[in-house]
mmCIF file of C-alpha atoms and ligand atoms in Angstrom:
data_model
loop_
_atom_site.group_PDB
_atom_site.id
_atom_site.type_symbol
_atom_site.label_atom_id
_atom_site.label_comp_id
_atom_site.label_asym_id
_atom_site.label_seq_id
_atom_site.Cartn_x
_atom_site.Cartn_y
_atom_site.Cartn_z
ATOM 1 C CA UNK P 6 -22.684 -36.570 221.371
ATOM 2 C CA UNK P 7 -19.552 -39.107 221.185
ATOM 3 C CA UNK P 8 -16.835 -38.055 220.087
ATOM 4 C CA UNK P 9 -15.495 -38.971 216.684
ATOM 5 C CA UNK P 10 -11.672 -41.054 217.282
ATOM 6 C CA UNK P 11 -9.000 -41.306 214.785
ATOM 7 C CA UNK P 12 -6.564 -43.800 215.663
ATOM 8 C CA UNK P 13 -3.348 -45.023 214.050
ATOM 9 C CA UNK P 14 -2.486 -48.680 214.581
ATOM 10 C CA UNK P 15 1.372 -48.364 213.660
ATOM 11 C CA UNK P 16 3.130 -51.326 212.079
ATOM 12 C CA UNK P 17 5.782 -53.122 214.267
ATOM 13 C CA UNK P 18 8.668 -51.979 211.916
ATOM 14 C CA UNK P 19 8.417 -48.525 212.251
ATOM 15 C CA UNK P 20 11.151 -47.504 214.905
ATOM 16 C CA UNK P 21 11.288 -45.300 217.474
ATOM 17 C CA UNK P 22 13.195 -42.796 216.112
ATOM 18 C CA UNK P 23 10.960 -42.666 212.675
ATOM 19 C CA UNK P 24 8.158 -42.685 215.043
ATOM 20 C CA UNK P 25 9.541 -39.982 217.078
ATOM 21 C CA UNK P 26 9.666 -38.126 213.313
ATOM 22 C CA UNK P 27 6.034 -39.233 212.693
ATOM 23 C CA UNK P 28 4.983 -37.783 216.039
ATOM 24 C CA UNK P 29 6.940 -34.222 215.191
ATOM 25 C CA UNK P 30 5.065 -34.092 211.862
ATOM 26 C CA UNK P 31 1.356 -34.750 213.077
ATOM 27 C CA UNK P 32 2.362 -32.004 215.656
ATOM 28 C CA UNK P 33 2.375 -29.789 212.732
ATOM 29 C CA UNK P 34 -0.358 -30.984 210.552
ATOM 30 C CA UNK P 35 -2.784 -32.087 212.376
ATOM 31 C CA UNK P 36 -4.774 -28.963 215.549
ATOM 32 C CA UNK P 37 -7.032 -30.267 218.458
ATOM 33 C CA UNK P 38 -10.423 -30.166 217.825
ATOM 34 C CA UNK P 39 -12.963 -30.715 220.799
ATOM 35 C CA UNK P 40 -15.267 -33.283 218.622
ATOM 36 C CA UNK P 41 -12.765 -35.510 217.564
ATOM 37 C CA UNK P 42 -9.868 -37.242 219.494
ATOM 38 C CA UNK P 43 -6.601 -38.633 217.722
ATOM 39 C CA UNK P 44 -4.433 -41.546 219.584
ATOM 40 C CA UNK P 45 -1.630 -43.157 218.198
ATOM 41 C CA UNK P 46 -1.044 -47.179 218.557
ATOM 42 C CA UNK P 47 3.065 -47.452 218.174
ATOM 43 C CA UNK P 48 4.785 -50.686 219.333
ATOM 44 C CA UNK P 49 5.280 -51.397 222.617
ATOM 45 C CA UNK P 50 9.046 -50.707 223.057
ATOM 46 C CA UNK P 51 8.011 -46.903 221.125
ATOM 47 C CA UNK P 52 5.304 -46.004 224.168
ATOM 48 C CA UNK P 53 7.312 -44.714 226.533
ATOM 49 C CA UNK P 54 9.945 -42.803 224.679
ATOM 50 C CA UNK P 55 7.109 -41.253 222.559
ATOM 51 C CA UNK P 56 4.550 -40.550 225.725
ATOM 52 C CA UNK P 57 7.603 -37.465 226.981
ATOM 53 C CA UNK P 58 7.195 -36.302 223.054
ATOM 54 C CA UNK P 59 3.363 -36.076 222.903
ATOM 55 C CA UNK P 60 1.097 -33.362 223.241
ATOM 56 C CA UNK P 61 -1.254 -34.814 225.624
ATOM 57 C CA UNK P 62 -4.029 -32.348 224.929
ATOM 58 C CA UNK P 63 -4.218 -33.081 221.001
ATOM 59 C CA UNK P 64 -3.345 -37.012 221.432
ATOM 60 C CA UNK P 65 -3.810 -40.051 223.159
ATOM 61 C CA UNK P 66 -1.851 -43.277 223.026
ATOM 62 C CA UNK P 67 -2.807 -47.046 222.763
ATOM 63 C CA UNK P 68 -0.833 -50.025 223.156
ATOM 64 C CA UNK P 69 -1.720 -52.983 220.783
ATOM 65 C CA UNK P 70 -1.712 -55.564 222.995
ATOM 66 C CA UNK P 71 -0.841 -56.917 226.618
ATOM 67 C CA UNK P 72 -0.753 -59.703 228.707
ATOM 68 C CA UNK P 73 -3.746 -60.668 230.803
ATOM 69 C CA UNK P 74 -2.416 -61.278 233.829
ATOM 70 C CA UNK P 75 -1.299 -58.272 236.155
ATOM 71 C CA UNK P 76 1.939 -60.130 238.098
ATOM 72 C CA UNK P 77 3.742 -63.350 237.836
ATOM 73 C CA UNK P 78 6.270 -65.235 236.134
ATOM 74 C CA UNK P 79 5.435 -64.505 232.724
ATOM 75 C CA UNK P 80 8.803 -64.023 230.540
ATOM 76 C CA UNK P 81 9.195 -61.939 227.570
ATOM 77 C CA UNK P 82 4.943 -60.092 228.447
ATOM 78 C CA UNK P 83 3.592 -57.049 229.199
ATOM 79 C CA UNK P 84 1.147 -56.728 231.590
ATOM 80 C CA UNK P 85 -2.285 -54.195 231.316
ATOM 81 C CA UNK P 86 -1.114 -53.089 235.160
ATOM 82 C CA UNK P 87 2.237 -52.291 233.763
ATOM 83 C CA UNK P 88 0.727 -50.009 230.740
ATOM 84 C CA UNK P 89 -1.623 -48.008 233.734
ATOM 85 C CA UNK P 90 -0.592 -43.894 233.514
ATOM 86 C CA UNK P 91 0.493 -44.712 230.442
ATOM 87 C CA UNK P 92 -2.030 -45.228 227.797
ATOM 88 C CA UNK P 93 -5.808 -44.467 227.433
ATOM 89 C CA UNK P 94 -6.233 -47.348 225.072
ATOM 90 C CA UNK P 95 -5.439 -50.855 224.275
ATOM 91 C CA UNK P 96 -6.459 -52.526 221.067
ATOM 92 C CA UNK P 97 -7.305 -55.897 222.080
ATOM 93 C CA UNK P 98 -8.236 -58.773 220.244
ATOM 94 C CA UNK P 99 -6.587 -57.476 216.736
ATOM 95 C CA UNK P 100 -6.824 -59.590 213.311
ATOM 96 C CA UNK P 101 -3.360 -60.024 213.192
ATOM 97 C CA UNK P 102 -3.102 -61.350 216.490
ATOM 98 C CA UNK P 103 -6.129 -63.385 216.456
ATOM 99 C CA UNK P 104 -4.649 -65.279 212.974
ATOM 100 C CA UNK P 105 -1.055 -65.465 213.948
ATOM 101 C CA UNK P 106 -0.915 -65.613 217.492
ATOM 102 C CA UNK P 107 -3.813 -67.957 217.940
ATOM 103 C CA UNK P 108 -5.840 -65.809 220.430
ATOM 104 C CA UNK P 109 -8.856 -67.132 221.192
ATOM 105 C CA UNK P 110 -12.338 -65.613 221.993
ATOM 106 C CA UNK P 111 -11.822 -66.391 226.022
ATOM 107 C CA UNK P 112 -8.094 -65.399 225.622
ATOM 108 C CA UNK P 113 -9.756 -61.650 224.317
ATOM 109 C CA UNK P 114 -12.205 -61.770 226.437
ATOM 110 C CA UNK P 115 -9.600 -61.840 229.728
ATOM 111 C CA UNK P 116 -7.333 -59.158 228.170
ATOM 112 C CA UNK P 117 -10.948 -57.028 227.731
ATOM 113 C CA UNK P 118 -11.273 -57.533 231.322
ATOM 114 C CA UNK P 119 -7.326 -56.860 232.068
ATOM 115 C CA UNK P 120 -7.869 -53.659 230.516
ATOM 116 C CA UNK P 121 -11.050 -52.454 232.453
ATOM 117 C CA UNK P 122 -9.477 -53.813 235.566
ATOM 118 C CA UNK P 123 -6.553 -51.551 235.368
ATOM 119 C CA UNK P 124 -8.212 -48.260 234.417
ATOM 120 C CA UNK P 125 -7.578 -48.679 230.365
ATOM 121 C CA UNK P 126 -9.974 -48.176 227.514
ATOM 122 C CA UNK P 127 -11.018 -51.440 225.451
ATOM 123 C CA UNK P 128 -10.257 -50.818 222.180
ATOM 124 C CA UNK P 129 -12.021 -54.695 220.731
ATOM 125 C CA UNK P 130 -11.462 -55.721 217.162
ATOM 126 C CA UNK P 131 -13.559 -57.889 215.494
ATOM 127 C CA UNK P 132 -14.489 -58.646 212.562
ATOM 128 C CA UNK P 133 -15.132 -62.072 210.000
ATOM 129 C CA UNK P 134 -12.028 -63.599 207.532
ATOM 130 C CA UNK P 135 -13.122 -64.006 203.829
ATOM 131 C CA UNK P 136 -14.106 -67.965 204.275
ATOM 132 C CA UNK P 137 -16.355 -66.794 206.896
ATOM 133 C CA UNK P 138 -18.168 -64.442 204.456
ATOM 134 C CA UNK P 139 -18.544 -66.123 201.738
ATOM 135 C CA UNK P 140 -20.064 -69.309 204.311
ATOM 136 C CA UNK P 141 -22.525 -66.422 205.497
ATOM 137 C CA UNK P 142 -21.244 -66.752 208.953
ATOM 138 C CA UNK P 143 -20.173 -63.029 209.412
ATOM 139 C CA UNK P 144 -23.360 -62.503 212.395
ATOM 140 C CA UNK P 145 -22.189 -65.375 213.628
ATOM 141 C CA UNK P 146 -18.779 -64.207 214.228
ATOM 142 C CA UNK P 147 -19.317 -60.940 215.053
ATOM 143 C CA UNK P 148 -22.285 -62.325 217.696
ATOM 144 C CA UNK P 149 -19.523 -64.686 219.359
ATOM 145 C CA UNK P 150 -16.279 -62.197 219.130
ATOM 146 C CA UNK P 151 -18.818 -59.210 220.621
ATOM 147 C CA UNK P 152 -20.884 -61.252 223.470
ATOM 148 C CA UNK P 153 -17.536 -63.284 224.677
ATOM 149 C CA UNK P 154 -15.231 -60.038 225.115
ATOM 150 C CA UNK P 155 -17.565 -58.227 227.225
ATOM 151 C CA UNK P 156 -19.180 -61.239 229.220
ATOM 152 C CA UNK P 157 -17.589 -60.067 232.751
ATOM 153 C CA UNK P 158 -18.235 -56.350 231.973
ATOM 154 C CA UNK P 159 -20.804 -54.050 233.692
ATOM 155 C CA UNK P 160 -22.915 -51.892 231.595
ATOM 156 C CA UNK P 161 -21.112 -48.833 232.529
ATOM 157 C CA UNK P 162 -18.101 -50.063 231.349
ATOM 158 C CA UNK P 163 -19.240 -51.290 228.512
ATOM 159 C CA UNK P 164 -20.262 -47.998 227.482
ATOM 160 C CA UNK P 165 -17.105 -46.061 228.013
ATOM 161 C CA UNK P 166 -15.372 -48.861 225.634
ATOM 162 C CA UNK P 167 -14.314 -49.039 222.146
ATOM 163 C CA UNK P 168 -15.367 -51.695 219.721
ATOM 164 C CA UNK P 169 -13.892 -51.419 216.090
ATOM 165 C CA UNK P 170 -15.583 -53.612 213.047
ATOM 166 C CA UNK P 171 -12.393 -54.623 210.715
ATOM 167 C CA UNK P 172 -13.131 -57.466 208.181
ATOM 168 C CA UNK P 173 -10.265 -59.273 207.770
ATOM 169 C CA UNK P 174 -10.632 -59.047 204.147
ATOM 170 C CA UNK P 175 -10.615 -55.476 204.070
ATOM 171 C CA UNK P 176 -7.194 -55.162 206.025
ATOM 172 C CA UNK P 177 -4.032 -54.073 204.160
ATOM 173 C CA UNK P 178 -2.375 -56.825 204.982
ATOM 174 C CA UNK P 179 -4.732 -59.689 204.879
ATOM 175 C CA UNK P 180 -5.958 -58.188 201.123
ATOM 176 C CA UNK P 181 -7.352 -54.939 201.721
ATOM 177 C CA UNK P 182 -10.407 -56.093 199.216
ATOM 178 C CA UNK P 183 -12.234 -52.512 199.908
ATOM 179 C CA UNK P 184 -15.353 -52.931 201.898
ATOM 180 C CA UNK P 185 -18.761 -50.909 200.744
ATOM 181 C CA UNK P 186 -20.158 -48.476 203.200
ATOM 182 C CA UNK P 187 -23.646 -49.786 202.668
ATOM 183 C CA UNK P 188 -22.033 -53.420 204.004
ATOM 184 C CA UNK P 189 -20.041 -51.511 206.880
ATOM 185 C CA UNK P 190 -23.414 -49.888 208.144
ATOM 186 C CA UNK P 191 -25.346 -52.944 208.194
ATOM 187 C CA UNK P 192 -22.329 -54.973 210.606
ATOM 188 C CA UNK P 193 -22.134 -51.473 212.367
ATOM 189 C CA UNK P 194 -25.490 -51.574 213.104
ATOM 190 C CA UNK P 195 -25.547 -55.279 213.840
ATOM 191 C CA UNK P 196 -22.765 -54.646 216.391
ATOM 192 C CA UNK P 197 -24.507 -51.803 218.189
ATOM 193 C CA UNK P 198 -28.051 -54.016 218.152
ATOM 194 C CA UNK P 199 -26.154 -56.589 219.934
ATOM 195 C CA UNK P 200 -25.162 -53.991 223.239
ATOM 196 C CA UNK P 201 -28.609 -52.900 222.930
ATOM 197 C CA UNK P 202 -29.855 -56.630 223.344
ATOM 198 C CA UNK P 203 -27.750 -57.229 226.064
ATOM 199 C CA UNK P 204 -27.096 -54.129 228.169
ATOM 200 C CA UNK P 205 -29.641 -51.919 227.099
ATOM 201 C CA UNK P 206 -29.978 -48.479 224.486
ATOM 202 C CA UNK P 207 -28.305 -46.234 226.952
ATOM 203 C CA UNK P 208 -25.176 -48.241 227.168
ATOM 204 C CA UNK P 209 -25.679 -49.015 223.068
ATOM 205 C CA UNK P 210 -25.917 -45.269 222.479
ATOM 206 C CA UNK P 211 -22.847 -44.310 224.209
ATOM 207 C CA UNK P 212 -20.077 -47.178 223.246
ATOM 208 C CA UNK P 213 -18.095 -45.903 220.060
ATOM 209 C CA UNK P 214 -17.696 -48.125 216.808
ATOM 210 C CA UNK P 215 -14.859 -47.737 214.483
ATOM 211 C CA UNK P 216 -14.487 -48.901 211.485
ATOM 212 C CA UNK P 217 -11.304 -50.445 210.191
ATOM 213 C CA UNK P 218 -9.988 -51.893 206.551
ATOM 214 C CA UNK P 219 -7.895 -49.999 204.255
ATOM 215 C CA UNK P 220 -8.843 -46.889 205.233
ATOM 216 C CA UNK P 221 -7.133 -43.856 203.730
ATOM 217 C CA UNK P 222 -8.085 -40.541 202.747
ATOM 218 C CA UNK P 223 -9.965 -41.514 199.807
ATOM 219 C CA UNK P 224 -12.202 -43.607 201.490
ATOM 220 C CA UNK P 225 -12.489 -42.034 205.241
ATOM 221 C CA UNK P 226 -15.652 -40.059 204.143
ATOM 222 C CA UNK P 227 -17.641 -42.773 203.124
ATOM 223 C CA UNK P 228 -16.972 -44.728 206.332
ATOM 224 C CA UNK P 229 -17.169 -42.296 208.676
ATOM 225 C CA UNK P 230 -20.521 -41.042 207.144
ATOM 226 C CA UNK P 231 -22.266 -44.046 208.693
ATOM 227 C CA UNK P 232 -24.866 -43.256 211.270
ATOM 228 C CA UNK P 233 -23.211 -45.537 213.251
ATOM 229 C CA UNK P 234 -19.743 -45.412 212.338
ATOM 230 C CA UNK P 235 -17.520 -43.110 215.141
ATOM 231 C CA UNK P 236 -14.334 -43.448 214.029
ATOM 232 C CA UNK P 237 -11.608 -45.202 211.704
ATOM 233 C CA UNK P 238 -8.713 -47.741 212.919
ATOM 234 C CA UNK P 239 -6.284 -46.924 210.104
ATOM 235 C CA UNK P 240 -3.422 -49.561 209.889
ATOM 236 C CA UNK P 241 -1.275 -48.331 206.468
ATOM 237 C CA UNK P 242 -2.399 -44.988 205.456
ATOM 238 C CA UNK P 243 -1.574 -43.916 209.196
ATOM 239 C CA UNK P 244 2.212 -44.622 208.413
ATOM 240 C CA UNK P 245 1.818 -41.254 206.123
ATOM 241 C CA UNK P 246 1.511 -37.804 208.018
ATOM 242 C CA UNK P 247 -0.149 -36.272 204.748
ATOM 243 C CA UNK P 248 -2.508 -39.520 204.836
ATOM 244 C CA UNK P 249 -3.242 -39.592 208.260
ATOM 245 C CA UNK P 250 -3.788 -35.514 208.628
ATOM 246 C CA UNK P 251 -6.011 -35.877 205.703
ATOM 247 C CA UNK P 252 -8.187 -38.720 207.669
ATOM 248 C CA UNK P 253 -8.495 -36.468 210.611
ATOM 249 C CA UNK P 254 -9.145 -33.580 208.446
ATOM 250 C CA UNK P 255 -12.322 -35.495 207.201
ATOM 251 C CA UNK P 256 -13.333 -36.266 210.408
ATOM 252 C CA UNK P 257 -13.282 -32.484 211.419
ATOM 253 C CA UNK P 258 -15.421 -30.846 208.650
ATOM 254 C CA UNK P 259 -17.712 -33.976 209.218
ATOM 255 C CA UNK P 260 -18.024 -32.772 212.777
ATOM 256 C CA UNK P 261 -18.331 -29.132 211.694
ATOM 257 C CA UNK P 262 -20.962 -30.103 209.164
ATOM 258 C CA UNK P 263 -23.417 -32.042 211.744
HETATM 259 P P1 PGA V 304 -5.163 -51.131 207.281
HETATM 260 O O1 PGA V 304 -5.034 -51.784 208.741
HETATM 261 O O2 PGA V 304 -5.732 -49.760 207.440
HETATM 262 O O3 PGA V 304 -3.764 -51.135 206.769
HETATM 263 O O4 PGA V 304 -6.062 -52.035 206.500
HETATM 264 C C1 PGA V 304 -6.023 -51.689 209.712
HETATM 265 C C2 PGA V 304 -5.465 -52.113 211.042
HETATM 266 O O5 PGA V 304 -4.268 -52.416 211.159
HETATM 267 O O6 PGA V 304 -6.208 -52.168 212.030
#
């Protein structure tokens, strides 16, 4: 059975040393549990310092973003090669950096295959903006960001990756409208119909699906309910120990319950 992942997609204010904090308190709130796995986005510039402070066993880390190419010339960037030994995960292909940073489909895509190339978990975002809802484009969208990202990828490793569904509506910062479960499961679904079409059940079956959008402890159970549903991307509410403990803790008697 897949595991159920918890992951906190840190904002880029929160500094190293309040991060450092953060990491001392989920030390003390939150205990391992075999079924579900914890990892902790900070900024890039927090990785490192935090990686010497973590307890390996009960957490894994993710970067939230690098750059595509392994070597070169390319000031000021980051490269996937660079984060190798380092982190498990990458989120890729992230709202925010799709809408501010302009990254395109084939732009995701690369850093997908950046990722697998140097030994790192895909962590894909996708996920429609409001105007693309209310035009009824959301398949659409979700069809193109889903097929483009893993184009170059074998069905193996499209199976050990991460894909999370985040409306852009539904995110804190773009509005954080709350999205219904009923509506999540049907994209959910969607998402993991469109691996099945293209690689197959077995590789459907096995890659995880998170679902992201204002989630917080209030909400966490309805979410990660969903059949399909194996996780939560938590952007705010993971800024708060108590919140974020309580997340996990949801996760955990879901897992003890099934
Ligand atoms: P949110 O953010 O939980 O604050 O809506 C989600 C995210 O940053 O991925």
């Amino acid at each position: 059975m897949r595991k159920t992942l918890i992951a906190a997609n840190w904002k880029m204010h929160l500094a190293t040393h309040e991060a450092s904090v953060l990491v001392h308190r989920l030390h003390q709130h939150i205990n391992g549990h075999r079924d579900v796995e914890i990892i902790l986005a900070p900024s890039m510039l927090t990785l490192q310092p935090i990686s010497v402070e973590l307890d390996r066993r009960r957490f894994r880390l993710a970067a939230q973003n690098a750059y595509h190419k392994d070597e070169g010339g390319y000031t000021g960037e980051v490269s996937f090669s660079m984060l190798h030994g380092l982190v498990h995960y990458v989120i890729i292909g992230h709202s925010e950096r799709r809408i501010y940073f302009n990254e395109s489909l084939e732009d995701v895509r690369d850093k997908v295959a950046a990722a697998v190339r140097n030994g790192i978990v895909p962590m894909l975002c996708t996920g429609e903006t409001k105007q693309e809802r209310d035009a009824g484009e959301t398949r659409q969208v979700l069809h193109d960001q889903v097929t483009t990202a893993i184009s170059g990828l074998t069905a193996q490793e499209v199976s050990e990756m991460v894909i999370a569904y985040e409306p852009v509506w539904a995110i804190s910062t773009f509005g954080g409208e709350l999205a219904k479960p009923t509506d999540v499961a049907r994209e959910l679904a969607f998402i993991r119909h469109q691996i099945s079409e293209l690689y197959g059940e077995a590789t459907a079956i096995q890659v995880r699906i998170l679902y992201g959008g204002s989630v917080n402890e209030h909400t966490a159970a309805g979410y990660l309910a969903l059949e399909d549903c194996d996780g939560a991307l938590v952007g705010s509410a993971s800024l708060n120990y108590r919140s974020f403990a309580a997340i996990a803790d949801v996760a955990f008697k879901l897992r003890h319950q099934a």
